[in-house]
Amino acid sequence: MTPLVLPTYSLTLLTEALILGLFAMSLDLMVGYTRLISFGHAAAYGFGAYACAWLLLHTSLPMLFAIPIAALLAGVIAIGVAWVCTQASGVSFSMLTLAFAQLLYAVAYKWTSVTGGSDGLAGIPRRPGPFAFHLFVSRIGFYYLVLLVLLAALLFCLALVRSPFGAVLRG
């Protein structure tokens, strides 16, 4: 009901807050449960955002397909970075995550033909998908999509931390 009464700008801010809540949940798993301080956590977030924007600009994929593909690409990159970083611990781990974050920042800033550099990517279309998925390209529909993903991630995180694996994470 909230998105129906909010002005456009407020709805956009609320949607962005939910997206940042998803980011904070993932960071809480990393720092709060494993006690590993990651300075490169935003790099995967940024890579996923750029990948989704690039897919929407350069392919004919609908937004609802571009988002999970970009998330998978970001996950693959994050797994590679994690494999390298988890060879270290403590301050060394943190410095490695910072180094990878700076590397990704430099690539995003300098590779202007792909990333747009400091200007970023402009004109990203909200392409509707098949069936009733066109609902998610409106601001209200996108809000509900983000809310649905956030709730699914929250349930997943709760199940994870309450599982035997979660007990291992807590030490």
PDB file of C-alpha atoms in Angstrom:
ATOM      1  CA  MET A   1       0.000   0.000   0.000  1.00  0.00           C
ATOM      2  CA  THR A   2       2.885   2.373   0.767  1.00  0.00           C
ATOM      3  CA  PRO A   3       4.047   2.816  -2.860  1.00  0.00           C
ATOM      4  CA  LEU A   4       0.565   3.865  -3.948  1.00  0.00           C
ATOM      5  CA  VAL A   5       0.575   6.956  -1.723  1.00  0.00           C
ATOM      6  CA  LEU A   6       4.224   8.006  -1.985  1.00  0.00           C
ATOM      7  CA  PRO A   7       5.417  10.577  -4.502  1.00  0.00           C
ATOM      8  CA  THR A   8       7.762   9.280  -7.218  1.00  0.00           C
ATOM      9  CA  TYR A   9      10.943  10.565  -5.574  1.00  0.00           C
ATOM     10  CA  SER A  10      10.070   9.059  -2.184  1.00  0.00           C
ATOM     11  CA  LEU A  11       9.262   5.725  -3.808  1.00  0.00           C
ATOM     12  CA  THR A  12      12.630   5.761  -5.574  1.00  0.00           C
ATOM     13  CA  LEU A  13      14.405   6.482  -2.268  1.00  0.00           C
ATOM     14  CA  LEU A  14      12.488   3.700  -0.522  1.00  0.00           C
ATOM     15  CA  THR A  15      13.391   1.249  -3.294  1.00  0.00           C
ATOM     16  CA  GLU A  16      17.059   2.232  -3.050  1.00  0.00           C
ATOM     17  CA  ALA A  17      16.912   1.816   0.736  1.00  0.00           C
ATOM     18  CA  LEU A  18      15.593  -1.734   0.266  1.00  0.00           C
ATOM     19  CA  ILE A  19      18.416  -2.476  -2.184  1.00  0.00           C
ATOM     20  CA  LEU A  20      20.945  -1.146   0.329  1.00  0.00           C
ATOM     21  CA  GLY A  21      19.258  -3.288   2.989  1.00  0.00           C
ATOM     22  CA  LEU A  22      19.997  -6.323   0.840  1.00  0.00           C
ATOM     23  CA  PHE A  23      23.613  -5.189   0.611  1.00  0.00           C
ATOM     24  CA  ALA A  24      23.763  -4.668   4.398  1.00  0.00           C
ATOM     25  CA  MET A  25      22.394  -8.164   5.009  1.00  0.00           C
ATOM     26  CA  SER A  26      25.166  -9.698   2.935  1.00  0.00           C
ATOM     27  CA  LEU A  27      27.776  -7.586   4.701  1.00  0.00           C
ATOM     28  CA  ASP A  28      26.342  -8.660   8.065  1.00  0.00           C
ATOM     29  CA  LEU A  29      26.840 -12.305   7.111  1.00  0.00           C
ATOM     30  CA  MET A  30      30.440 -11.534   6.265  1.00  0.00           C
ATOM     31  CA  VAL A  31      31.411  -9.305   9.181  1.00  0.00           C
ATOM     32  CA  GLY A  32      28.868 -10.227  11.839  1.00  0.00           C
ATOM     33  CA  TYR A  33      29.103 -13.995  11.587  1.00  0.00           C
ATOM     34  CA  THR A  34      32.526 -14.804  10.136  1.00  0.00           C
ATOM     35  CA  ARG A  35      34.327 -11.816  11.703  1.00  0.00           C
ATOM     36  CA  LEU A  36      36.099 -11.194   8.396  1.00  0.00           C
ATOM     37  CA  ILE A  37      36.322  -7.477   7.657  1.00  0.00           C
ATOM     38  CA  SER A  38      35.755  -6.950   3.940  1.00  0.00           C
ATOM     39  CA  PHE A  39      36.518  -3.598   2.354  1.00  0.00           C
ATOM     40  CA  GLY A  40      35.706  -4.927  -1.091  1.00  0.00           C
ATOM     41  CA  HIS A  41      32.125  -5.931  -0.485  1.00  0.00           C
ATOM     42  CA  ALA A  42      30.783  -3.051  -2.547  1.00  0.00           C
ATOM     43  CA  ALA A  43      32.874  -4.181  -5.528  1.00  0.00           C
ATOM     44  CA  ALA A  44      30.604  -7.176  -6.164  1.00  0.00           C
ATOM     45  CA  TYR A  45      27.572  -4.922  -5.681  1.00  0.00           C
ATOM     46  CA  GLY A  46      28.949  -2.419  -8.202  1.00  0.00           C
ATOM     47  CA  PHE A  47      29.983  -5.115 -10.669  1.00  0.00           C
ATOM     48  CA  GLY A  48      26.486  -6.588 -10.578  1.00  0.00           C
ATOM     49  CA  ALA A  49      24.925  -3.174 -11.144  1.00  0.00           C
ATOM     50  CA  TYR A  50      27.219  -2.422 -14.087  1.00  0.00           C
ATOM     51  CA  ALA A  51      26.668  -5.900 -15.550  1.00  0.00           C
ATOM     52  CA  CYS A  52      22.894  -5.480 -15.394  1.00  0.00           C
ATOM     53  CA  ALA A  53      23.056  -2.010 -16.940  1.00  0.00           C
ATOM     54  CA  TRP A  54      25.395  -3.228 -19.689  1.00  0.00           C
ATOM     55  CA  LEU A  55      23.116  -6.184 -20.488  1.00  0.00           C
ATOM     56  CA  LEU A  56      20.101  -3.888 -20.741  1.00  0.00           C
ATOM     57  CA  LEU A  57      21.957  -1.440 -22.982  1.00  0.00           C
ATOM     58  CA  HIS A  58      23.636  -3.935 -25.318  1.00  0.00           C
ATOM     59  CA  THR A  59      21.244  -6.884 -25.530  1.00  0.00           C
ATOM     60  CA  SER A  60      17.525  -7.280 -26.000  1.00  0.00           C
ATOM     61  CA  LEU A  61      17.094  -9.078 -22.673  1.00  0.00           C
ATOM     62  CA  PRO A  62      14.167  -7.992 -20.523  1.00  0.00           C
ATOM     63  CA  MET A  63      15.043  -6.497 -17.147  1.00  0.00           C
ATOM     64  CA  LEU A  64      13.710  -9.504 -15.251  1.00  0.00           C
ATOM     65  CA  PHE A  65      16.257 -11.749 -17.027  1.00  0.00           C
ATOM     66  CA  ALA A  66      19.147  -9.258 -16.950  1.00  0.00           C
ATOM     67  CA  ILE A  67      19.030  -8.938 -13.149  1.00  0.00           C
ATOM     68  CA  PRO A  68      19.645 -12.636 -12.321  1.00  0.00           C
ATOM     69  CA  ILE A  69      22.256 -12.980 -15.081  1.00  0.00           C
ATOM     70  CA  ALA A  70      24.122  -9.966 -13.676  1.00  0.00           C
ATOM     71  CA  ALA A  71      23.834 -11.404 -10.161  1.00  0.00           C
ATOM     72  CA  LEU A  72      25.318 -14.695 -11.376  1.00  0.00           C
ATOM     73  CA  LEU A  73      28.181 -12.866 -13.103  1.00  0.00           C
ATOM     74  CA  ALA A  74      28.865 -10.878  -9.930  1.00  0.00           C
ATOM     75  CA  GLY A  75      28.748 -14.112  -7.940  1.00  0.00           C
ATOM     76  CA  VAL A  76      31.307 -15.764 -10.211  1.00  0.00           C
ATOM     77  CA  ILE A  77      33.645 -12.778  -9.844  1.00  0.00           C
ATOM     78  CA  ALA A  78      33.068 -12.731  -6.067  1.00  0.00           C
ATOM     79  CA  ILE A  79      33.868 -16.448  -5.788  1.00  0.00           C
ATOM     80  CA  GLY A  80      37.145 -15.900  -7.634  1.00  0.00           C
ATOM     81  CA  VAL A  81      38.073 -12.961  -5.420  1.00  0.00           C
ATOM     82  CA  ALA A  82      37.004 -14.887  -2.300  1.00  0.00           C
ATOM     83  CA  TRP A  83      39.180 -17.830  -3.256  1.00  0.00           C
ATOM     84  CA  VAL A  84      42.226 -15.559  -3.387  1.00  0.00           C
ATOM     85  CA  CYS A  85      41.326 -13.525  -0.291  1.00  0.00           C
ATOM     86  CA  THR A  86      40.517 -16.474   1.960  1.00  0.00           C
ATOM     87  CA  GLN A  87      44.080 -17.695   1.567  1.00  0.00           C
ATOM     88  CA  ALA A  88      44.853 -14.935   4.076  1.00  0.00           C
ATOM     89  CA  SER A  89      43.286 -13.969   7.385  1.00  0.00           C
ATOM     90  CA  GLY A  90      42.964 -10.939   9.619  1.00  0.00           C
ATOM     91  CA  VAL A  91      44.471  -7.720   8.328  1.00  0.00           C
ATOM     92  CA  SER A  92      45.906  -9.455   5.256  1.00  0.00           C
ATOM     93  CA  PHE A  93      42.406 -10.586   4.273  1.00  0.00           C
ATOM     94  CA  SER A  94      41.059  -7.059   4.690  1.00  0.00           C
ATOM     95  CA  MET A  95      43.880  -5.537   2.650  1.00  0.00           C
ATOM     96  CA  LEU A  96      43.351  -8.062  -0.156  1.00  0.00           C
ATOM     97  CA  THR A  97      39.651  -7.199  -0.315  1.00  0.00           C
ATOM     98  CA  LEU A  98      40.565  -3.519  -0.436  1.00  0.00           C
ATOM     99  CA  ALA A  99      43.064  -4.173  -3.241  1.00  0.00           C
ATOM    100  CA  PHE A 100      40.461  -5.992  -5.334  1.00  0.00           C
ATOM    101  CA  ALA A 101      37.942  -3.220  -4.714  1.00  0.00           C
ATOM    102  CA  GLN A 102      40.454  -0.613  -5.868  1.00  0.00           C
ATOM    103  CA  LEU A 103      41.292  -2.718  -8.916  1.00  0.00           C
ATOM    104  CA  LEU A 104      37.630  -2.925  -9.911  1.00  0.00           C
ATOM    105  CA  TYR A 105      37.232   0.808  -9.288  1.00  0.00           C
ATOM    106  CA  ALA A 106      40.203   1.565 -11.549  1.00  0.00           C
ATOM    107  CA  VAL A 107      38.808  -0.666 -14.292  1.00  0.00           C
ATOM    108  CA  ALA A 108      35.359   0.949 -14.020  1.00  0.00           C
ATOM    109  CA  TYR A 109      36.842   4.439 -14.061  1.00  0.00           C
ATOM    110  CA  LYS A 110      39.352   3.940 -16.891  1.00  0.00           C
ATOM    111  CA  TRP A 111      37.486   1.559 -19.242  1.00  0.00           C
ATOM    112  CA  THR A 112      35.202   4.287 -20.519  1.00  0.00           C
ATOM    113  CA  SER A 113      34.112   2.430 -23.660  1.00  0.00           C
ATOM    114  CA  VAL A 114      32.409  -0.226 -21.505  1.00  0.00           C
ATOM    115  CA  THR A 115      31.601   1.468 -18.197  1.00  0.00           C
ATOM    116  CA  GLY A 116      31.226   5.102 -19.185  1.00  0.00           C
ATOM    117  CA  GLY A 117      34.019   6.016 -16.769  1.00  0.00           C
ATOM    118  CA  SER A 118      33.135   8.707 -14.251  1.00  0.00           C
ATOM    119  CA  ASP A 119      29.934   9.499 -16.184  1.00  0.00           C
ATOM    120  CA  GLY A 120      28.580   5.970 -15.748  1.00  0.00           C
ATOM    121  CA  LEU A 121      26.051   4.408 -18.097  1.00  0.00           C
ATOM    122  CA  ALA A 122      23.150   6.533 -19.285  1.00  0.00           C
ATOM    123  CA  GLY A 123      19.867   5.703 -20.966  1.00  0.00           C
ATOM    124  CA  ILE A 124      19.356   2.280 -19.403  1.00  0.00           C
ATOM    125  CA  PRO A 125      16.008   0.957 -20.650  1.00  0.00           C
ATOM    126  CA  ARG A 126      13.430  -0.752 -18.469  1.00  0.00           C
ATOM    127  CA  ARG A 127      12.563  -3.438 -20.961  1.00  0.00           C
ATOM    128  CA  PRO A 128       9.412  -5.468 -20.182  1.00  0.00           C
ATOM    129  CA  GLY A 129       9.548  -9.238 -20.230  1.00  0.00           C
ATOM    130  CA  PRO A 130       7.138 -11.932 -21.316  1.00  0.00           C
ATOM    131  CA  PHE A 131       3.776 -12.675 -19.716  1.00  0.00           C
ATOM    132  CA  ALA A 132       2.920 -10.398 -16.785  1.00  0.00           C
ATOM    133  CA  PHE A 133       6.539  -9.481 -16.079  1.00  0.00           C
ATOM    134  CA  HIS A 134       5.964  -6.093 -17.690  1.00  0.00           C
ATOM    135  CA  LEU A 135       4.555  -5.030 -14.319  1.00  0.00           C
ATOM    136  CA  PHE A 136       8.076  -4.905 -12.893  1.00  0.00           C
ATOM    137  CA  VAL A 137       9.284  -2.136 -15.218  1.00  0.00           C
ATOM    138  CA  SER A 138       7.131   0.531 -13.553  1.00  0.00           C
ATOM    139  CA  ARG A 139       8.449   2.223 -10.408  1.00  0.00           C
ATOM    140  CA  ILE A 140       5.788   0.587  -8.238  1.00  0.00           C
ATOM    141  CA  GLY A 141       6.361  -2.812  -9.830  1.00  0.00           C
ATOM    142  CA  PHE A 142      10.128  -2.481  -9.378  1.00  0.00           C
ATOM    143  CA  TYR A 143       9.580  -1.587  -5.717  1.00  0.00           C
ATOM    144  CA  TYR A 144       7.588  -4.793  -5.228  1.00  0.00           C
ATOM    145  CA  LEU A 145      10.225  -6.822  -7.094  1.00  0.00           C
ATOM    146  CA  VAL A 146      12.963  -5.450  -4.816  1.00  0.00           C
ATOM    147  CA  LEU A 147      10.799  -6.067  -1.746  1.00  0.00           C
ATOM    148  CA  LEU A 148      10.189  -9.657  -2.865  1.00  0.00           C
ATOM    149  CA  VAL A 149      13.919 -10.266  -3.432  1.00  0.00           C
ATOM    150  CA  LEU A 150      14.750  -8.694  -0.050  1.00  0.00           C
ATOM    151  CA  LEU A 151      12.236 -10.895   1.766  1.00  0.00           C
ATOM    152  CA  ALA A 152      13.499 -14.018  -0.034  1.00  0.00           C
ATOM    153  CA  ALA A 153      17.095 -13.111   0.871  1.00  0.00           C
ATOM    154  CA  LEU A 154      16.091 -12.466   4.483  1.00  0.00           C
ATOM    155  CA  LEU A 155      14.456 -15.900   4.728  1.00  0.00           C
ATOM    156  CA  PHE A 156      17.519 -17.482   3.118  1.00  0.00           C
ATOM    157  CA  CYS A 157      19.892 -15.717   5.535  1.00  0.00           C
ATOM    158  CA  LEU A 158      17.793 -16.729   8.539  1.00  0.00           C
ATOM    159  CA  ALA A 159      17.788 -20.355   7.399  1.00  0.00           C
ATOM    160  CA  LEU A 160      21.532 -20.181   6.749  1.00  0.00           C
ATOM    161  CA  VAL A 161      22.525 -18.791  10.142  1.00  0.00           C
ATOM    162  CA  ARG A 162      20.217 -21.228  11.971  1.00  0.00           C
ATOM    163  CA  SER A 163      21.638 -24.220  10.101  1.00  0.00           C
ATOM    164  CA  PRO A 164      24.683 -26.294  11.109  1.00  0.00           C
ATOM    165  CA  PHE A 165      26.682 -24.288   8.564  1.00  0.00           C
ATOM    166  CA  GLY A 166      25.629 -21.110  10.381  1.00  0.00           C
ATOM    167  CA  ALA A 167      26.982 -22.570  13.615  1.00  0.00           C
ATOM    168  CA  VAL A 168      30.312 -23.099  11.848  1.00  0.00           C
ATOM    169  CA  LEU A 169      30.252 -19.479  10.630  1.00  0.00           C
ATOM    170  CA  ARG A 170      29.722 -18.239  14.172  1.00  0.00           C
ATOM    171  CA  GLY A 171      32.687 -20.303  15.306  1.00  0.00           C
TER     172      GLY A 171
END
